[in-house]
mmCIF file of C-alpha atoms in Angstrom:
data_model
loop_
_atom_site.group_PDB
_atom_site.id
_atom_site.type_symbol
_atom_site.label_atom_id
_atom_site.label_comp_id
_atom_site.label_asym_id
_atom_site.label_seq_id
_atom_site.Cartn_x
_atom_site.Cartn_y
_atom_site.Cartn_z
ATOM 1 C CA MET F 19 -1.913 -60.496 -94.234
ATOM 2 C CA ALA F 20 -2.550 -61.964 -90.638
ATOM 3 C CA THR F 21 -3.841 -65.060 -91.628
ATOM 4 C CA THR F 22 -0.494 -65.355 -94.186
ATOM 5 C CA LYS F 23 2.003 -64.457 -90.988
ATOM 6 C CA TYR F 24 0.048 -67.246 -89.225
ATOM 7 C CA PHE F 25 -0.015 -70.071 -91.567
ATOM 8 C CA ILE F 26 3.724 -69.546 -92.133
ATOM 9 C CA ALA F 27 3.959 -69.678 -88.590
ATOM 10 C CA PHE F 28 2.280 -72.871 -88.634
ATOM 11 C CA ILE F 29 4.231 -74.470 -91.452
ATOM 12 C CA LEU F 30 7.365 -73.570 -89.791
ATOM 13 C CA LEU F 31 6.445 -75.026 -86.544
ATOM 14 C CA ILE F 32 5.270 -78.351 -88.199
ATOM 15 C CA PHE F 33 8.812 -77.934 -89.445
ATOM 16 C CA PHE F 34 10.653 -77.799 -86.822
ATOM 17 C CA SER F 35 8.530 -80.575 -85.008
ATOM 18 C CA ALA F 36 9.783 -82.744 -87.491
ATOM 19 C CA THR F 37 13.218 -82.064 -87.363
ATOM 20 C CA LEU F 38 12.982 -82.398 -83.492
ATOM 21 C CA SER F 39 11.226 -85.884 -83.429
ATOM 22 C CA ALA F 40 14.062 -86.751 -86.410
ATOM 23 C CA GLN F 41 16.746 -85.834 -83.825
ATOM 24 C CA ASN F 42 14.964 -87.828 -80.982
ATOM 25 C CA SER F 43 15.294 -91.237 -82.986
ATOM 26 C CA GLU F 44 19.136 -92.449 -83.348
ATOM 27 C CA PRO F 45 19.538 -95.505 -85.316
ATOM 28 C CA VAL F 46 18.809 -98.204 -82.894
ATOM 29 C CA GLU F 47 21.250 -101.414 -82.835
ATOM 30 C CA MET F 48 19.609 -104.302 -84.339
ATOM 31 C CA ALA F 49 21.359 -107.742 -85.404
ATOM 32 C CA ASP F 50 21.142 -106.498 -89.055
ATOM 33 C CA LEU F 51 24.597 -108.079 -90.146
ATOM 34 C CA PHE F 52 23.531 -111.306 -88.144
ATOM 35 C CA TYR F 53 20.178 -111.555 -90.255
ATOM 36 C CA ARG F 54 22.557 -110.724 -93.364
ATOM 37 C CA GLU F 55 24.583 -113.643 -92.861
ATOM 38 C CA GLY F 56 21.990 -116.306 -92.985
ATOM 39 C CA LYS F 57 22.879 -118.261 -90.410
ATOM 40 C CA ILE F 58 19.744 -117.525 -88.631
ATOM 41 C CA TYR F 59 17.971 -120.102 -90.626
ATOM 42 C CA LEU F 60 20.657 -122.761 -88.917
ATOM 43 C CA VAL F 61 19.825 -121.907 -85.554
ATOM 44 C CA ILE F 62 15.941 -121.909 -86.384
ATOM 45 C CA ALA F 63 16.794 -125.485 -87.606
ATOM 46 C CA ILE F 64 18.493 -126.605 -84.372
ATOM 47 C CA VAL F 65 16.245 -125.060 -81.996
ATOM 48 C CA SER F 66 13.214 -126.524 -84.136
ATOM 49 C CA ILE F 67 14.620 -129.739 -83.990
ATOM 50 C CA VAL F 68 15.257 -129.976 -79.994
ATOM 51 C CA PHE F 69 11.831 -128.507 -79.695
ATOM 52 C CA GLY F 70 10.195 -131.172 -82.038
ATOM 53 C CA GLY F 71 12.171 -133.828 -80.368
ATOM 54 C CA MET F 72 10.948 -133.019 -76.899
ATOM 55 C CA ALA F 73 7.632 -132.923 -78.545
ATOM 56 C CA LEU F 74 8.011 -136.216 -80.174
ATOM 57 C CA TYR F 75 8.993 -137.965 -76.834
ATOM 58 C CA LEU F 76 5.773 -136.021 -75.052
ATOM 59 C CA PHE F 77 3.823 -137.936 -77.161
ATOM 60 C CA LEU F 78 5.314 -141.149 -77.049
ATOM 61 C CA MET F 79 4.974 -141.108 -73.323
ATOM 62 C CA ASP F 80 1.528 -140.057 -73.942
ATOM 63 C CA ARG F 81 1.136 -143.608 -75.939
ATOM 64 C CA LYS F 82 2.721 -145.527 -72.798
ATOM 65 C CA ILE F 83 0.161 -143.935 -70.296
ATOM 66 C CA THR F 84 -2.547 -144.871 -72.873
ATOM 67 C CA ARG F 85 -1.433 -148.494 -73.023
ATOM 68 C CA ILE F 86 -1.057 -148.657 -69.359
ATOM 69 C CA GLU F 87 -4.609 -147.363 -68.714
ATOM 70 C CA LYS F 88 -6.193 -150.175 -71.114
ATOM 71 C CA LYS F 89 -4.177 -152.492 -68.984
ATOM 72 C CA ILE F 90 -5.220 -151.506 -65.823
ATOM 73 C CA ASN F 91 -8.899 -150.768 -66.609
ATOM 74 C CA ASP F 92 -9.044 -154.640 -67.973
ATOM 75 C CA LYS F 93 -7.486 -155.602 -64.836
ATOM 76 C CA TYR F 94 -9.892 -153.683 -62.466
ATOM 77 C CA VAL F 95 -13.380 -153.683 -64.553
ATOM 78 C CA MET S 1 -8.297 -137.734 -83.578
ATOM 79 C CA LYS S 2 -9.229 -136.711 -80.474
ATOM 80 C CA ASN S 3 -5.467 -136.010 -79.527
ATOM 81 C CA TRP S 4 -5.670 -133.260 -82.483
ATOM 82 C CA TRP S 5 -4.955 -130.384 -79.952
ATOM 83 C CA LYS S 6 -1.890 -131.742 -78.676
ATOM 84 C CA ILE S 7 -0.203 -131.590 -82.364
ATOM 85 C CA LEU S 8 -1.676 -128.085 -82.901
ATOM 86 C CA GLY S 9 -0.519 -126.651 -79.833
ATOM 87 C CA VAL S 10 3.246 -128.071 -80.921
ATOM 88 C CA LEU S 11 3.144 -126.854 -84.150
ATOM 89 C CA LEU S 12 1.675 -123.584 -82.642
ATOM 90 C CA VAL S 13 4.878 -123.398 -80.604
ATOM 91 C CA LEU S 14 7.049 -124.196 -83.773
ATOM 92 C CA TYR S 15 5.523 -121.509 -85.778
ATOM 93 C CA SER S 16 6.150 -119.215 -82.912
ATOM 94 C CA ILE S 17 9.916 -120.598 -82.806
ATOM 95 C CA ILE S 18 10.167 -120.039 -86.490
ATOM 96 C CA GLY S 19 8.413 -116.935 -86.683
ATOM 97 C CA GLY S 20 9.768 -115.616 -83.905
ATOM 98 C CA PHE S 21 13.404 -115.512 -84.922
ATOM 99 C CA LEU S 22 12.076 -114.646 -88.656
ATOM 100 C CA ILE S 23 9.816 -112.048 -88.604
ATOM 101 C CA PRO S 24 10.854 -108.284 -88.462
ATOM 102 C CA VAL S 25 10.525 -106.385 -85.151
ATOM 103 C CA PRO S 26 10.412 -102.768 -85.075
ATOM 104 C CA ALA S 27 13.320 -100.749 -83.874
ATOM 105 C CA VAL S 28 12.842 -99.955 -79.770
ATOM 106 C CA ASN S 29 15.880 -98.405 -78.075
ATOM 107 C CA ARG S 30 17.715 -100.491 -75.222
ATOM 108 C CA VAL S 31 15.101 -103.311 -76.025
ATOM 109 C CA SER S 32 16.534 -103.958 -79.827
ATOM 110 C CA GLU S 33 16.445 -107.512 -80.846
ATOM 111 C CA SER S 34 15.532 -108.987 -77.230
ATOM 112 C CA ILE S 35 12.060 -107.793 -78.161
ATOM 113 C CA ARG S 36 11.817 -111.000 -79.904
ATOM 114 C CA ASN S 37 11.766 -112.899 -75.941
ATOM 115 C CA LEU S 38 7.598 -111.944 -76.216
ATOM 116 C CA TYR S 39 7.245 -114.811 -77.982
ATOM 117 C CA PHE S 40 8.851 -116.790 -75.465
ATOM 118 C CA HIS S 41 8.798 -115.571 -72.044
ATOM 119 C CA VAL S 42 5.309 -113.604 -72.352
ATOM 120 C CA PRO S 43 3.257 -116.800 -73.160
ATOM 121 C CA MET S 44 4.889 -118.978 -70.345
ATOM 122 C CA TRP S 45 2.573 -116.324 -68.032
ATOM 123 C CA PHE S 46 -0.408 -116.607 -70.079
ATOM 124 C CA ALA S 47 -0.214 -120.462 -69.891
ATOM 125 C CA MET S 48 0.414 -120.259 -65.933
ATOM 126 C CA ILE S 49 -2.849 -118.013 -65.450
ATOM 127 C CA VAL S 50 -5.026 -120.061 -67.917
ATOM 128 C CA LEU S 51 -3.618 -123.330 -65.925
ATOM 129 C CA ALA S 52 -4.470 -121.485 -62.377
ATOM 130 C CA THR S 53 -7.945 -120.571 -63.702
ATOM 131 C CA ILE S 54 -8.615 -124.572 -64.779
ATOM 132 C CA SER S 55 -7.258 -125.234 -61.642
ATOM 133 C CA VAL S 56 -9.839 -122.830 -59.955
ATOM 134 C CA ILE S 57 -13.116 -124.022 -61.786
ATOM 135 C CA TYR S 58 -12.200 -127.309 -60.727
ATOM 136 C CA SER S 59 -11.624 -126.348 -57.151
ATOM 137 C CA VAL S 60 -15.560 -124.985 -57.299
ATOM 138 C CA ILE S 61 -16.586 -127.977 -58.891
ATOM 139 C CA ALA S 62 -14.847 -130.158 -56.504
ATOM 140 C CA LEU S 63 -16.625 -128.362 -53.585
ATOM 141 C CA SER S 64 -19.872 -127.955 -54.774
ATOM 142 C CA LYS S 65 -20.272 -131.697 -56.103
ATOM 143 C CA SER S 66 -17.407 -133.416 -53.870
ATOM 144 C CA SER S 67 -16.253 -134.719 -57.008
ATOM 145 C CA GLU S 68 -12.682 -136.538 -56.249
ATOM 146 C CA ASP S 69 -12.276 -136.504 -60.355
ATOM 147 C CA ALA S 70 -12.391 -133.014 -60.357
ATOM 148 C CA ASP S 71 -10.419 -132.654 -57.242
ATOM 149 C CA ILE S 72 -7.371 -134.352 -59.131
ATOM 150 C CA LYS S 73 -7.993 -132.111 -61.910
ATOM 151 C CA SER S 74 -7.605 -129.109 -59.888
ATOM 152 C CA SER S 75 -4.320 -130.389 -58.301
ATOM 153 C CA GLN S 76 -2.701 -131.534 -61.200
ATOM 154 C CA SER S 77 -3.487 -128.400 -63.356
ATOM 155 C CA ALA S 78 -2.106 -126.455 -60.233
ATOM 156 C CA SER S 79 0.959 -128.150 -60.214
ATOM 157 C CA ALA S 80 1.169 -128.230 -64.098
ATOM 158 C CA ALA S 81 1.385 -124.203 -63.559
ATOM 159 C CA ILE S 82 4.454 -124.206 -61.207
ATOM 160 C CA PRO S 83 7.070 -125.246 -64.095
ATOM 161 C CA PHE S 84 5.304 -122.431 -66.538
ATOM 162 C CA ALA S 85 5.920 -119.808 -63.487
ATOM 163 C CA LEU S 86 9.668 -121.018 -62.833
ATOM 164 C CA ILE S 87 10.679 -120.671 -66.078
ATOM 165 C CA GLY S 88 8.466 -117.220 -66.658
ATOM 166 C CA LEU S 89 10.827 -115.975 -63.842
ATOM 167 C CA ILE S 90 13.733 -117.214 -64.269
ATOM 168 C CA THR S 91 13.706 -115.927 -68.532
ATOM 169 C CA GLY S 92 12.242 -112.899 -67.225
ATOM 170 C CA SER S 93 14.933 -112.390 -64.913
ATOM 171 C CA ILE S 94 17.617 -112.913 -67.806
ATOM 172 C CA TRP S 95 15.687 -110.610 -69.818
ATOM 173 C CA ALA S 96 15.552 -108.060 -66.743
ATOM 174 C CA LYS S 97 19.841 -108.234 -66.592
ATOM 175 C CA PHE S 98 20.269 -107.054 -70.346
ATOM 176 C CA THR S 99 17.493 -104.289 -70.363
ATOM 177 C CA TRP S 100 16.866 -102.874 -67.103
ATOM 178 C CA GLY S 101 20.101 -103.820 -65.841
ATOM 179 C CA ASN S 102 19.540 -105.917 -63.196
ATOM 180 C CA PHE S 103 18.510 -109.730 -62.214
ATOM 181 C CA TRP S 104 15.632 -108.642 -59.792
ATOM 182 C CA THR S 105 14.599 -105.210 -59.761
ATOM 183 C CA ASN S 106 12.161 -103.972 -57.427
ATOM 184 C CA ASP S 107 9.365 -104.174 -59.777
ATOM 185 C CA PRO S 108 5.579 -105.119 -58.348
ATOM 186 C CA LYS S 109 4.894 -107.647 -60.680
ATOM 187 C CA LEU S 110 8.222 -109.693 -60.095
ATOM 188 C CA ASN S 111 7.477 -109.271 -56.773
ATOM 189 C CA GLY S 112 3.785 -110.120 -56.969
ATOM 190 C CA VAL S 113 4.864 -113.068 -58.800
ATOM 191 C CA ALA S 114 7.439 -114.549 -56.058
ATOM 192 C CA ALA S 115 4.423 -113.806 -53.534
ATOM 193 C CA SER S 116 2.048 -115.948 -55.316
ATOM 194 C CA LEU S 117 4.910 -118.541 -56.191
ATOM 195 C CA LEU S 118 5.045 -118.573 -52.105
ATOM 196 C CA ILE S 119 1.337 -118.595 -51.857
ATOM 197 C CA TYR S 120 1.050 -122.044 -54.274
ATOM 198 C CA LEU S 121 3.781 -123.854 -52.875
ATOM 199 C CA ALA S 122 2.049 -123.942 -49.465
ATOM 200 C CA TYR S 123 -1.034 -124.740 -51.380
ATOM 201 C CA PHE S 124 1.028 -128.046 -52.166
ATOM 202 C CA VAL S 125 2.287 -128.733 -48.549
ATOM 203 C CA LEU S 126 -1.212 -127.979 -47.176
ATOM 204 C CA ARG S 127 -2.259 -130.685 -49.363
ATOM 205 C CA SER S 128 0.903 -132.871 -48.779
ATOM 206 C CA SER S 129 -0.098 -132.894 -45.200
ATOM 207 C CA ILE S 130 -3.725 -134.081 -45.017
ATOM 208 C CA ALA S 131 -3.548 -138.084 -45.073
ATOM 209 C CA ASP S 132 -7.431 -138.196 -45.499
ATOM 210 C CA GLU S 133 -8.754 -137.714 -49.173
ATOM 211 C CA GLN S 134 -12.102 -135.901 -48.675
ATOM 212 C CA LYS S 135 -10.785 -133.540 -46.311
ATOM 213 C CA LYS S 136 -7.563 -133.022 -48.143
ATOM 214 C CA ALA S 137 -9.830 -132.163 -51.362
ATOM 215 C CA ARG S 138 -12.280 -130.051 -49.345
ATOM 216 C CA ILE S 139 -9.600 -127.628 -47.461
ATOM 217 C CA SER S 140 -7.201 -127.622 -50.081
ATOM 218 C CA SER S 141 -9.910 -126.528 -52.744
ATOM 219 C CA ILE S 142 -10.646 -123.531 -50.345
ATOM 220 C CA TYR S 143 -7.086 -122.919 -49.960
ATOM 221 C CA ASN S 144 -6.714 -122.877 -54.079
ATOM 222 C CA ILE S 145 -9.953 -120.140 -54.229
ATOM 223 C CA PHE S 146 -7.814 -117.643 -52.026
ATOM 224 C CA ALA S 147 -4.655 -118.439 -53.560
ATOM 225 C CA TYR S 148 -5.893 -117.771 -57.089
ATOM 226 C CA VAL S 149 -7.617 -114.556 -55.832
ATOM 227 C CA MET S 150 -4.245 -113.066 -54.146
ATOM 228 C CA MET S 151 -2.433 -114.206 -57.586
ATOM 229 C CA ILE S 152 -4.844 -112.132 -59.705
ATOM 230 C CA VAL S 153 -4.434 -109.464 -57.138
ATOM 231 C CA PHE S 154 -0.792 -109.546 -57.140
ATOM 232 C CA ILE S 155 0.407 -110.247 -60.705
ATOM 233 C CA LEU S 156 -2.526 -108.264 -62.579
ATOM 234 C CA ILE S 157 -4.150 -105.558 -60.488
ATOM 235 C CA ILE S 158 -1.805 -104.287 -58.309
ATOM 236 C CA PRO S 159 1.224 -103.685 -60.961
ATOM 237 C CA ARG S 160 -1.394 -101.806 -62.658
ATOM 238 C CA PHE S 161 -1.390 -98.815 -59.847
ATOM 239 C CA VAL S 162 2.161 -98.386 -59.419
ATOM 240 C CA ASP S 163 4.961 -97.640 -60.973
ATOM 241 C CA SER S 164 6.359 -100.423 -62.818
ATOM 242 C CA LEU S 165 9.068 -101.297 -65.711
ATOM 243 C CA HIS S 166 6.341 -103.930 -67.406
ATOM 244 C CA PRO S 167 4.566 -102.625 -70.592
ATOM 245 C CA GLY S 168 1.140 -102.001 -69.631
ATOM 246 C CA ASN S 169 1.548 -100.963 -66.097
ATOM 247 C CA GLY S 170 2.218 -97.510 -63.946
ATOM 248 C CA GLY S 171 3.328 -94.761 -66.833
ATOM 249 C CA ASN S 172 4.773 -97.691 -69.315
ATOM 250 C CA MET S 173 4.025 -98.358 -72.817
ATOM 251 C CA ALA S 174 1.304 -101.112 -73.333
ATOM 252 C CA PHE S 175 0.720 -104.262 -75.503
ATOM 253 C CA GLY S 176 -1.028 -101.588 -77.775
ATOM 254 C CA LYS S 177 2.480 -100.186 -78.682
ATOM 255 C CA TYR S 178 3.369 -103.549 -79.568
ATOM 256 C CA ASP S 179 0.027 -104.334 -81.100
ATOM 257 C CA LEU S 180 0.771 -101.631 -83.447
ATOM 258 C CA ASP S 181 2.919 -104.162 -85.041
ATOM 259 C CA ASN S 182 0.883 -106.450 -86.895
ATOM 260 C CA ASN S 183 4.094 -108.726 -87.712
ATOM 261 C CA MET S 184 4.472 -109.291 -83.779
ATOM 262 C CA ARG S 185 0.530 -109.715 -83.287
ATOM 263 C CA THR S 186 0.927 -112.635 -85.948
ATOM 264 C CA VAL S 187 3.171 -114.791 -83.966
ATOM 265 C CA PHE S 188 2.593 -113.276 -80.488
ATOM 266 C CA TYR S 189 -0.952 -115.028 -80.341
ATOM 267 C CA PRO S 190 -0.322 -118.259 -81.868
ATOM 268 C CA ALA S 191 2.458 -118.497 -79.336
ATOM 269 C CA CYS S 192 0.220 -118.147 -75.951
ATOM 270 C CA ILE S 193 -2.114 -120.831 -77.512
ATOM 271 C CA GLY S 194 0.440 -123.139 -78.538
ATOM 272 C CA TRP S 195 1.725 -122.655 -74.995
ATOM 273 C CA ILE S 196 -1.774 -123.147 -73.169
ATOM 274 C CA LEU S 197 -2.472 -126.071 -75.409
ATOM 275 C CA MET S 198 1.181 -127.576 -73.999
ATOM 276 C CA GLY S 199 0.243 -126.804 -70.338
ATOM 277 C CA VAL S 200 -2.939 -128.231 -70.956
ATOM 278 C CA TRP S 201 -1.555 -131.494 -72.121
ATOM 279 C CA PHE S 202 0.807 -131.580 -69.017
ATOM 280 C CA THR S 203 -2.465 -131.468 -66.998
ATOM 281 C CA GLU S 204 -3.781 -134.092 -68.717
ATOM 282 C CA ILE S 205 -0.848 -136.218 -68.556
ATOM 283 C CA ARG S 206 -0.528 -135.578 -64.710
ATOM 284 C CA VAL S 207 -4.345 -136.082 -64.160
ATOM 285 C CA ARG S 208 -4.142 -139.400 -65.905
ATOM 286 C CA THR S 209 -1.023 -140.684 -64.157
ATOM 287 C CA GLU S 210 -2.793 -139.183 -60.975
ATOM 288 C CA LYS S 211 -5.798 -141.706 -61.467
ATOM 289 C CA LEU S 212 -3.693 -144.617 -62.587
ATOM 290 C CA LYS S 213 -1.956 -144.147 -59.502
ATOM 291 C CA ARG S 214 -4.874 -144.428 -56.994
ATOM 292 C CA LYS S 215 -6.209 -147.072 -59.315
ATOM 293 C CA TYR S 216 -3.312 -149.255 -58.189
ATOM 294 C CA LEU S 217 -3.252 -147.831 -54.594
ATOM 295 C CA TYR S 218 -7.121 -148.402 -53.865
ATOM 296 C CA GLY S 219 -8.264 -150.771 -56.702
ATOM 297 C CA ASN S 220 -11.641 -150.447 -58.613
ATOM 298 C CA ASP S 221 -13.409 -147.353 -57.331
#
């Protein structure tokens, strides 16, 4: 008899704790609509091109330095 | 192809841009979608700390072998770390305004970064104030080791013992909290590696131009 009483209390407690945690988690405002519109792909394309362009520019500068290195090393060695 | 790591760095950062915008993030109050900043703001600090570590390792080598090459690598990698710190500070400041409510909070990590930035700026002042190259290499290497230790204490150790708004410090949630979300991990780690590689690339370019400059100025040696 006592065990059934504890068991019911236990189940009730679990139930209450579940409802409590459900109350705590209000819906967080996320940019769902923005993502649903699909325009984010456009932004990603632009940002990727900007970064890719910068990286390419860096590569070209890197190559230029390599060429100057060769020239100077020929001169001094 | 000896430049494969540069291409890898660019590709990883590109991947982190695409994945960083697309991959769903956990809905956490107040931070919300801005948690995507994690892919762009935090790698700056990882890159900065790695570059500062490279710098201090070469400082030790420069001291023990009195090698000019190591001194160039040490100083150039320290100066390549500065833009990462500044960008990290500015992006963090903007992020703080919209999640913590102020551009500059009295967070120990922010003040620690500001202090270590000043310490590193003093390093460059010290370098430019000594004309003799060997003396410059020796004194600035010793200073660099102290600067590095202070930087680690300021931004990685002290914030862990006092209350801080940053994750993983004081009573705040740690990276483990984000790490529970494996989606974020798949973008965050590549982003860090990518930006570290970019930083090493910047350092390499600086080292090569500095060597060219010295060769041009002092001739063959």
